[in-house]
Short mmCIF file of C-alpha atoms in Angstrom, two decimals:
data_model
loop_
_atom_site.label_atom_id
_atom_site.label_comp_id
_atom_site.label_asym_id
_atom_site.label_seq_id
_atom_site.Cartn_x
_atom_site.Cartn_y
_atom_site.Cartn_z
CA UNK A 1 60.04 -21.12 3.00
CA UNK A 2 56.49 -19.92 2.46
CA UNK A 3 53.76 -22.51 2.28
CA UNK A 4 52.71 -23.18 -1.30
CA UNK A 5 48.99 -23.00 -1.99
CA UNK A 6 46.84 -22.84 -5.11
CA UNK A 7 43.08 -22.90 -5.59
CA UNK A 8 41.54 -26.05 -7.00
CA UNK A 9 41.91 -26.61 -10.73
CA UNK A 10 39.12 -26.76 -13.28
CA UNK A 11 35.46 -25.78 -13.21
CA UNK A 12 32.98 -28.28 -11.81
CA UNK A 13 30.07 -26.47 -13.47
CA UNK A 14 29.63 -29.22 -16.07
CA UNK A 15 30.11 -32.17 -13.71
CA UNK A 16 29.67 -35.08 -14.06
CA UNK A 17 31.90 -34.98 -17.12
CA UNK A 18 30.60 -38.04 -18.90
CA UNK A 19 29.98 -38.78 -22.54
CA UNK A 20 26.95 -37.24 -24.22
CA UNK A 21 23.95 -39.55 -24.53
CA UNK A 22 23.80 -39.04 -28.30
CA UNK A 23 25.85 -37.40 -31.03
CA UNK A 24 22.98 -35.16 -32.12
CA UNK A 25 22.35 -32.35 -29.61
CA UNK A 26 19.06 -32.12 -27.74
CA UNK A 27 17.54 -28.71 -26.93
CA UNK A 28 14.83 -28.27 -24.31
CA UNK A 29 14.82 -24.47 -23.92
CA UNK A 30 13.63 -22.14 -26.67
CA UNK A 31 13.35 -18.34 -26.70
CA UNK A 32 10.00 -16.57 -26.94
CA UNK A 33 9.28 -14.93 -30.30
CA UNK A 34 6.07 -13.33 -31.54
CA UNK A 35 7.14 -13.69 -35.17
CA UNK A 36 5.84 -16.96 -36.70
CA UNK A 37 8.61 -19.31 -37.75
CA UNK A 38 10.98 -22.02 -36.61
CA UNK A 39 13.31 -21.07 -33.77
CA UNK A 40 16.26 -23.11 -34.98
CA UNK A 41 17.94 -24.82 -37.91
CA UNK A 42 20.42 -27.73 -38.16
CA UNK A 43 23.58 -27.89 -40.23
CA UNK A 44 26.79 -29.86 -40.65
CA UNK A 45 30.09 -28.34 -39.58
CA UNK A 46 32.40 -28.11 -42.60
CA UNK A 47 35.58 -26.38 -41.47
CA UNK A 48 37.17 -22.96 -41.02
CA UNK A 49 38.55 -20.23 -43.22
CA UNK A 50 38.83 -16.45 -42.97
CA UNK A 51 37.15 -13.47 -44.59
CA UNK A 52 37.97 -9.81 -45.03
CA UNK A 53 35.08 -7.58 -44.04
CA UNK A 54 34.24 -4.06 -42.98
CA UNK A 55 34.06 -3.88 -39.19
CA UNK A 56 30.59 -2.57 -38.25
CA UNK A 57 30.85 -3.23 -34.52
CA UNK A 58 29.90 -0.07 -32.68
CA UNK A 59 32.63 1.51 -30.52
CA UNK A 60 35.18 -0.99 -31.83
CA UNK A 61 38.76 0.31 -32.24
CA UNK A 62 38.63 -0.87 -35.86
CA UNK A 63 35.10 0.38 -36.63
CA UNK A 64 34.80 1.29 -40.31
CA UNK A 65 38.07 -0.45 -41.18
CA UNK A 66 38.67 -3.68 -43.10
CA UNK A 67 39.60 -6.55 -40.82
CA UNK A 68 40.39 -10.24 -41.26
CA UNK A 69 38.07 -12.52 -39.29
CA UNK A 70 38.11 -16.31 -38.81
CA UNK A 71 34.82 -17.95 -39.79
CA UNK A 72 33.28 -21.41 -39.61
CA UNK A 73 31.46 -22.80 -42.64
CA UNK A 74 28.26 -24.75 -41.86
CA UNK A 75 26.48 -26.60 -44.67
CA UNK A 76 22.72 -26.33 -44.24
CA UNK A 77 20.72 -28.55 -46.61
CA UNK A 78 16.95 -27.97 -46.49
CA UNK A 79 15.00 -29.77 -43.77
CA UNK A 80 11.46 -31.11 -43.87
CA UNK A 81 8.76 -30.47 -41.27
CA UNK A 82 7.16 -33.91 -41.07
CA UNK A 83 5.07 -33.46 -37.93
CA UNK A 84 3.47 -31.21 -35.34
CA UNK A 85 3.57 -31.98 -31.61
CA UNK A 86 1.26 -30.37 -29.07
CA UNK A 87 1.98 -30.25 -25.34
CA UNK A 88 -0.43 -29.97 -22.45
CA UNK A 89 0.21 -28.98 -18.84
CA UNK A 90 0.10 -31.72 -16.21
CA UNK A 91 0.98 -32.02 -12.53
CA UNK A 92 4.43 -33.21 -13.63
CA UNK A 93 5.17 -30.47 -16.13
CA UNK A 94 4.25 -30.30 -19.79
CA UNK A 95 3.69 -33.63 -21.54
CA UNK A 96 3.12 -34.50 -25.20
CA UNK A 97 -0.60 -34.43 -25.97
CA UNK A 98 -0.74 -35.53 -29.60
CA UNK A 99 1.28 -35.71 -32.82
CA UNK A 100 0.15 -34.86 -36.33
CA UNK A 101 2.24 -36.33 -39.17
CA UNK A 102 2.41 -35.13 -42.76
CA UNK A 103 0.60 -37.08 -45.44
CA UNK A 104 3.67 -37.83 -47.60
CA UNK A 105 6.70 -38.86 -45.57
CA UNK A 106 10.24 -39.29 -46.86
CA UNK A 107 11.27 -42.90 -47.45
CA UNK A 108 14.55 -42.33 -45.58
CA UNK A 109 12.54 -41.88 -42.38
CA UNK A 110 12.07 -45.66 -42.36
CA UNK A 111 15.76 -45.93 -41.54
CA UNK A 112 15.08 -44.08 -38.28
CA UNK A 113 11.51 -44.82 -37.14
CA UNK A 114 8.58 -47.07 -38.03
CA UNK A 115 6.12 -45.28 -40.29
CA UNK A 116 2.35 -45.97 -40.17
CA UNK A 117 0.87 -47.80 -43.14
CA UNK A 118 -2.28 -45.71 -43.10
CA UNK A 119 -2.57 -42.27 -41.60
CA UNK A 120 -5.28 -39.63 -41.79
CA UNK A 121 -3.58 -36.26 -41.40
CA UNK A 122 -6.79 -34.25 -41.74
CA UNK A 123 -8.58 -36.22 -39.01
CA UNK A 124 -5.68 -35.85 -36.57
CA UNK A 125 -5.41 -32.15 -37.35
CA UNK A 126 -9.14 -31.66 -36.77
CA UNK A 127 -8.89 -33.45 -33.42
CA UNK A 128 -5.95 -31.24 -32.38
CA UNK A 129 -7.80 -28.09 -33.40
CA UNK A 130 -10.84 -29.18 -31.38
CA UNK A 131 -8.72 -29.70 -28.25
CA UNK A 132 -6.47 -26.69 -28.81
CA UNK A 133 -7.61 -25.07 -25.56
CA UNK A 134 -5.75 -27.80 -23.66
CA UNK A 135 -2.46 -27.19 -25.49
CA UNK A 136 0.13 -24.87 -23.95
CA UNK A 137 2.94 -25.37 -26.48
CA UNK A 138 3.35 -26.26 -30.16
CA UNK A 139 6.56 -27.74 -31.53
CA UNK A 140 7.62 -28.79 -35.03
CA UNK A 141 9.06 -32.24 -35.77
CA UNK A 142 11.83 -31.87 -38.33
CA UNK A 143 14.17 -34.28 -40.08
CA UNK A 144 17.39 -33.56 -41.99
CA UNK A 145 18.39 -34.68 -45.49
CA UNK A 146 21.99 -35.89 -45.05
CA UNK A 147 22.08 -37.43 -48.55
CA UNK A 148 22.35 -33.91 -49.96
CA UNK A 149 25.43 -33.02 -47.89
CA UNK A 150 29.00 -34.33 -48.04
CA UNK A 151 28.55 -36.54 -44.99
CA UNK A 152 28.66 -40.37 -45.16
CA UNK A 153 25.15 -40.78 -43.84
CA UNK A 154 21.75 -41.86 -45.15
CA UNK A 155 19.79 -42.04 -41.91
CA UNK A 156 18.20 -38.63 -41.19
CA UNK A 157 18.37 -36.94 -37.79
CA UNK A 158 15.01 -36.28 -36.16
CA UNK A 159 14.64 -33.28 -33.86
CA UNK A 160 12.01 -31.08 -32.26
CA UNK A 161 12.09 -27.32 -32.81
CA UNK A 162 10.26 -24.53 -31.06
CA UNK A 163 7.82 -22.44 -33.08
CA UNK A 164 7.43 -18.68 -32.81
CA UNK A 165 4.08 -16.93 -32.49
CA UNK A 166 2.09 -14.64 -30.22
CA UNK A 167 -0.32 -17.43 -29.20
CA UNK A 168 -0.76 -21.18 -29.41
CA UNK A 169 -3.24 -20.67 -32.25
CA UNK A 170 -0.74 -18.62 -34.27
CA UNK A 171 1.96 -21.25 -33.70
CA UNK A 172 -0.36 -24.00 -34.90
CA UNK A 173 -1.35 -22.03 -37.99
CA UNK A 174 2.28 -21.58 -38.97
CA UNK A 175 3.10 -25.24 -38.25
CA UNK A 176 0.20 -26.37 -40.46
CA UNK A 177 1.32 -24.04 -43.26
CA UNK A 178 4.78 -25.65 -43.42
CA UNK A 179 3.75 -29.26 -42.65
CA UNK A 180 5.39 -31.57 -45.18
CA UNK A 181 7.36 -28.72 -46.80
CA UNK A 182 11.05 -27.89 -47.05
CA UNK A 183 12.56 -25.13 -44.91
CA UNK A 184 15.77 -23.32 -45.82
CA UNK A 185 18.09 -21.39 -43.47
CA UNK A 186 17.05 -18.07 -45.04
CA UNK A 187 13.50 -18.80 -43.80
CA UNK A 188 14.77 -18.84 -40.20
CA UNK A 189 17.79 -16.51 -39.99
CA UNK A 190 19.05 -13.33 -41.63
CA UNK A 191 22.52 -11.96 -42.37
CA UNK A 192 24.05 -10.35 -39.29
CA UNK A 193 21.76 -12.13 -36.83
CA UNK A 194 23.12 -13.73 -33.66
CA UNK A 195 22.45 -17.37 -32.91
CA UNK A 196 23.32 -19.98 -30.28
CA UNK A 197 25.32 -22.98 -31.51
CA UNK A 198 24.59 -26.30 -29.79
CA UNK A 199 26.74 -29.34 -30.57
CA UNK A 200 28.67 -32.24 -29.06
CA UNK A 201 32.36 -31.41 -28.69
CA UNK A 202 35.30 -33.45 -29.95
CA UNK A 203 35.84 -36.63 -27.96
CA UNK A 204 39.29 -37.06 -26.41
CA UNK A 205 38.73 -40.35 -24.56
CA UNK A 206 40.05 -41.24 -21.09
CA UNK A 207 42.55 -38.62 -19.93
CA UNK A 208 44.52 -38.00 -16.76
CA UNK A 209 44.09 -35.14 -14.31
CA UNK A 210 46.86 -32.98 -15.84
CA UNK A 211 45.21 -32.72 -19.26
CA UNK A 212 41.63 -33.02 -18.04
CA UNK A 213 41.72 -30.46 -15.22
CA UNK A 214 44.97 -28.53 -15.67
CA UNK A 215 46.47 -29.64 -12.35
CA UNK A 216 50.04 -28.47 -11.82
CA UNK A 217 52.71 -31.15 -12.21
CA UNK A 218 54.52 -31.98 -8.98
CA UNK A 219 58.08 -30.77 -8.62
CA UNK A 220 61.15 -31.81 -6.68
CA UNK A 221 61.49 -35.18 -5.00
CA UNK A 222 57.76 -35.82 -5.06
CA UNK A 223 57.80 -36.04 -8.85
CA UNK A 224 60.78 -38.36 -9.34
CA UNK A 225 59.00 -41.66 -8.77
CA UNK A 226 55.81 -40.99 -10.75
CA UNK A 227 56.65 -38.00 -12.99
CA UNK A 228 54.23 -36.01 -10.84
CA UNK A 229 51.27 -36.29 -13.21
CA UNK A 230 48.67 -36.70 -10.48
CA UNK A 231 47.06 -34.73 -7.67
CA UNK A 232 49.00 -34.37 -4.46
CA UNK A 233 46.15 -35.44 -2.19
CA UNK A 234 42.60 -36.63 -2.79
CA UNK A 235 41.24 -35.79 0.63
CA UNK A 236 41.85 -35.09 4.33
CA UNK A 237 41.51 -37.42 7.31
CA UNK A 238 38.21 -35.80 8.10
CA UNK A 239 35.80 -36.17 6.41
CA UNK A 240 36.94 -39.71 5.64
CA UNK A 241 35.81 -39.78 2.03
CA UNK A 242 36.83 -38.49 -1.36
CA UNK A 243 34.84 -35.40 -2.31
CA UNK A 244 33.24 -35.28 -5.73
CA UNK A 245 35.05 -32.00 -6.45
CA UNK A 246 38.50 -33.64 -6.37
CA UNK A 247 40.08 -33.66 -9.88
CA UNK A 248 40.16 -37.23 -11.18
CA UNK A 249 41.03 -38.96 -14.43
CA UNK A 250 38.14 -39.83 -16.72
CA UNK A 251 36.28 -39.05 -19.93
CA UNK A 252 37.31 -35.83 -21.64
CA UNK A 253 35.34 -34.30 -24.48
CA UNK A 254 32.24 -35.58 -26.30
CA UNK A 255 30.02 -33.34 -24.16
CA UNK A 256 27.05 -31.31 -25.36
CA UNK A 257 27.90 -27.64 -25.16
CA UNK A 258 26.18 -24.37 -26.12
CA UNK A 259 28.05 -21.32 -27.40
CA UNK A 260 25.98 -18.14 -27.20
CA UNK A 261 25.68 -15.24 -29.65
CA UNK A 262 27.58 -16.48 -32.69
CA UNK A 263 27.18 -13.87 -35.43
CA UNK A 264 25.98 -15.03 -38.86
CA UNK A 265 28.10 -13.11 -41.34
CA UNK A 266 26.48 -14.53 -44.46
CA UNK A 267 23.78 -16.95 -45.62
CA UNK A 268 24.91 -18.36 -48.97
CA UNK A 269 22.80 -20.08 -51.61
CA UNK A 270 23.67 -23.44 -53.12
CA UNK A 271 24.55 -21.71 -56.41
CA UNK A 272 27.17 -19.66 -54.52
CA UNK A 273 28.90 -22.65 -52.92
CA UNK A 274 32.00 -22.17 -55.09
CA UNK A 275 32.63 -18.94 -53.18
CA UNK A 276 33.75 -20.97 -50.15
CA UNK A 277 34.95 -24.28 -51.64
CA UNK A 278 38.76 -24.57 -51.76
CA UNK A 279 40.52 -26.67 -54.41
CA UNK A 280 39.94 -30.31 -53.51
CA UNK A 281 37.30 -29.45 -50.94
CA UNK A 282 37.59 -29.01 -47.19
CA UNK A 283 39.84 -31.35 -45.22
CA UNK A 284 37.89 -34.22 -43.61
CA UNK A 285 34.65 -32.97 -45.15
CA UNK A 286 34.65 -32.49 -48.90
CA UNK A 287 32.77 -30.05 -51.09
CA UNK A 288 29.90 -27.80 -49.98
CA UNK A 289 26.97 -28.46 -52.32
CA UNK A 290 24.03 -26.83 -50.53
CA UNK A 291 23.08 -23.62 -48.76
CA UNK A 292 25.69 -22.62 -46.22
CA UNK A 293 26.30 -20.22 -43.34
CA UNK A 294 29.41 -18.28 -42.42
CA UNK A 295 29.58 -17.85 -38.65
CA UNK A 296 32.13 -15.64 -36.95
CA UNK A 297 34.62 -17.60 -34.86
CA UNK A 298 34.69 -21.28 -34.02
CA UNK A 299 32.00 -23.85 -33.23
CA UNK A 300 32.08 -26.93 -30.99
CA UNK A 301 32.63 -30.36 -32.50
CA UNK A 302 34.68 -31.85 -35.37
CA UNK A 303 33.94 -31.68 -39.08
CA UNK A 304 30.76 -33.46 -40.30
CA UNK A 305 29.13 -33.18 -36.86
CA UNK A 306 25.56 -31.92 -36.64
CA UNK A 307 25.25 -28.41 -35.18
CA UNK A 308 21.89 -26.92 -34.20
CA UNK A 309 21.66 -23.16 -34.52
CA UNK A 310 19.01 -21.70 -32.22
CA UNK A 311 17.57 -18.20 -32.08
CA UNK A 312 19.64 -16.30 -29.49
CA UNK A 313 18.15 -16.58 -26.01
CA UNK A 314 20.17 -13.66 -24.59
CA UNK A 315 21.14 -11.28 -27.42
CA UNK A 316 21.15 -8.23 -25.11
CA UNK A 317 23.42 -5.49 -26.40
CA UNK A 318 24.06 -7.26 -29.72
CA UNK A 319 23.36 -5.51 -33.00
CA UNK A 320 22.22 -7.48 -36.05
CA UNK A 321 23.68 -5.30 -38.80
CA UNK A 322 24.91 -7.40 -41.72
CA UNK A 323 28.64 -6.86 -42.39
CA UNK A 324 30.07 -6.06 -45.81
CA UNK A 325 32.32 -8.97 -46.87
CA UNK A 326 34.88 -8.16 -49.55
CA UNK A 327 36.91 -11.39 -49.64
CA UNK A 328 36.48 -15.06 -48.68
CA UNK A 329 39.66 -17.11 -48.52
CA UNK A 330 39.46 -20.29 -50.66
CA UNK A 331 43.10 -21.33 -50.50
CA UNK A 332 43.50 -25.09 -50.35
CA UNK A 333 43.35 -26.43 -46.80
CA UNK A 334 45.08 -29.71 -47.75
CA UNK A 335 47.98 -30.32 -45.39
CA UNK A 336 47.09 -27.30 -43.29
#
C-alpha cells in the first residue's frame, strides 16, 4: 500500500491566531492621495440583500446584461472631525508632535475620554502652524455618532484617519477647514469606487484542530478510540520540541482582517433609506435611518459591528464606473 502523505493544513500567515485587541479596527497604513479629503469612513454593518444591476465590468461574460448581485448594507451616520494630530520624524519612527482639538466638542465624548475644561484652539493651531516645518504627517481625529444608528451604543468610537493632499501644508489646510464639522460618506467616496474594508471577524471561541485548521479526520483503527479529531503527530524525535507551525486547538475568529477592493455600488441618502429597509427591519440590526452604502459581496464581522472603509491601497486594474441598479430586494429577512 502506498504511503499516505498530505501537506500541512491551514495558512500560518496570520499566526498567532489570538483575539483582536479591540472590537474597533485600527489602521496604520494609508494610501497616498493628492486630492484633499479624508482617506476613510466608518460605518456599521447592517446585513445582506441582493440587487439587480447592469453588468459594466469590462470583458465580463455578462457585460451589458442584467445580473443579480449579493450586496452588504452598511449604515454610515455622519462623523465629526474633533481634532488634528501632527507627526514628526524621530530616530524611532514618526511620533505624535501635537494635537489640536475643536472648540465645541460633543458631550458624548466624555463617555470615552476626559475633555479639557478650558482649551484655546486658536493658540494651539497657531503653534502648530509655526512648527509646521517639523511635521511630516497630518491625521484627522474623528469620532462616530452611534446614537443616530440602530446600534445599542452611546459611547462613540474614536479613530485616526489619514488626510489626502499634495503636501503637509495642504493636508493641514483641509483638516482646519473641516475641524469641528460633520463629514458624510459622499464627501469621501463616490458611486462605483473601490474601497478596502477593515473589521474584526465573527468570534467562534475555542475550537479544535479539525474546525480551526481543516485537518483531515483520522480513519481506520486510529480513529476508534478518540473519533480521530486531532492531528496524528505533533512533532518528530528530532528536533525535540513542538514547532509553532503544528496545527493546535485555540481561539478561532475575532481577528482583525482587511478585504481589498470592495466595490461601492451605491451611496444612499438618509431620505432614501426605505429603498433598502425590509418589513420589520434587518435581522439582528433593525431599521436603517441614516446614509448608507451598498457594497458588492460580503464584509467581515457580524451585524452591528464597526467597519472602516479605507481608500483602496492597490486598486490596479479596477475601474470605478458606477453601475446602473434597477432593483433592490427588500423582502423580509425574518426567519431567513
